């Protein structure tokens, strides 16, 4: 029976569509070869692939900095890998990496360079944009951040009433929140003992109320983080925070209790934060690529300048690998190509990210923005619509919690979800004196490795029947296996390691976008909703019932809300 295509908005290529456009990756021999391989996708068998090649694990385990990446449990053959690498060559991935890193304006729809790699370039190196070296500017800001952080951490930066700062509240959303909060949580073991950071992102008033709960304005520092400094949620929350502070300590206190991180000095000044309390970054840093810019100020306050520099060093290690390794050994590129294989050729729709580390509990959410805001696109750089599937849905939870919830579907569901496991050799804390706590980590790791083993190799009906006396249960207990995964293993979750991990994913996302020929660095899709919401506010709040000109559903919902509002 012919297999039904899963529903998709993508218009399948017709010969005519394939004729259009200057560079059409679908017309390459590698593309054709991969389409042919994909017709055999359901016959690929991990048990067989391992049996056929005793060297498979050795050949498919790579090192990148301190990361060891076991890539062997993927539904890939040497021929598929070769064709994926050829596809990357045809798509110009190597040249596109170089173009990004030398500062070409590859974000064409916003006419911007994409230079987050310059944020981790060592002092004294040069990256020129329009003839000007940007690395010196990067280090000027890092030095200012370091000096400020040291003052706050050492208790030399005093609030309006002379108290030391004890709580830092980062107000930001999207890339101005997800990176800092993820890294703050990840590096819990490296935090300053006196300082706590809280993060407010949502326009939901509960978020702000929870963040301010129990705080003393006199020992609270607000970091207003916004690339544009025009984002509705952030500015609304920042105004609420300012009102809370000035109510208690007066207008003058803003100077001691508010700093800003932004590219927009005019709006920062208009908000009332003086320029010397602003930490700059640049339009060539995308929001979702900005945790290593001044947007990481709250993180630096928590882990100190030296910890932050270790983080940058970790990023740099992977940047150098990505810039120089040939595609066949380039780990982020190979992982990106693996996703292209599953998503575009095999039609798999999502990827699970499963860190076996409680401290990485915000990592899947961070990757959702990184991957889905970058590659959730259907328009190629040249303005044509793609004729193939692009970015996957990214989701996940830390292990072992996920095992007791959605892993059932990963093991026996009707859809294949490739998974990324992240696991460490040691826990990132010292034993505070709890008896037996050391065994926890071994159990955690055993669970992680067992999950990837069970996903890959399953348990056949014959194997189940050997121990299951009730034949009616055999099919229920059979686990099909053949579910692919990557395992990323590293010694411990340190600042450097976190930088390496983030850069690994950044460059994986880049590779995918480069093959798909899309612009991974704009985000026009989010604009429509913002504009509609701004126009709707007066309709929700006007005293008189307004004339509504939306669709019938939206009109009815507005009326219903008005009837319920503030009851
Ligand atoms: O709406 C999407 C977005 O522009 C993200 O790309 C960005 O990280 C976020 O909003 C926050 O923007 P800003 O830092 O300018 O407040």
Coordinates of C-alpha atoms and ligand atoms in Angstrom, one line a residue, residues 173-176 225-231 234 281 287-288 295 369 373 523 526-527 530, ligand 1:
X173 CA 12.4 38.4 26.6
X174 CA 13.4 36.0 23.9
X175 CA 17.2 36.1 23.4
X176 CA 17.4 38.8 26.1
X225 CA 18.1 43.8 28.6
X226 CA 16.7 44.5 25.2
X227 CA 18.5 44.7 21.9
X228 CA 16.0 47.1 20.4
X229 CA 14.8 48.7 23.7
X230 CA 11.3 48.9 22.1
X231 CA 10.0 45.4 23.0
X234 CA 10.3 44.3 28.4
X281 CA 26.2 45.5 21.8
X287 CA 19.0 38.2 19.8
X288 CA 19.2 34.4 20.0
X295 CA 23.1 40.5 27.3
X369 CA 14.5 29.8 20.1
X373 CA 13.4 31.2 15.2
X523 CA 12.6 36.6 12.3
X526 CA 7.0 37.3 14.7
X527 CA 6.2 40.8 13.5
X530 CA 3.2 42.1 17.5
Ligands
LIG1 O1 10.2 38.9 18.9 C1 11.4 38.2 18.6 C2 12.6 38.9 19.1 O2 12.9 39.9 18.3 C3 13.7 38.0 19.4 O3 14.4 37.7 18.2 C4 14.5 38.7 20.4 O4 15.4 37.8 21.0 C5 13.4 39.1 21.3 O5 12.3 39.5 20.4 C6 13.7 40.3 22.2 O6 14.0 41.4 21.5 P1 14.8 42.6 22.3 O7 16.0 42.1 22.8 O8 15.0 43.7 21.2 O9 13.9 43.1 23.4

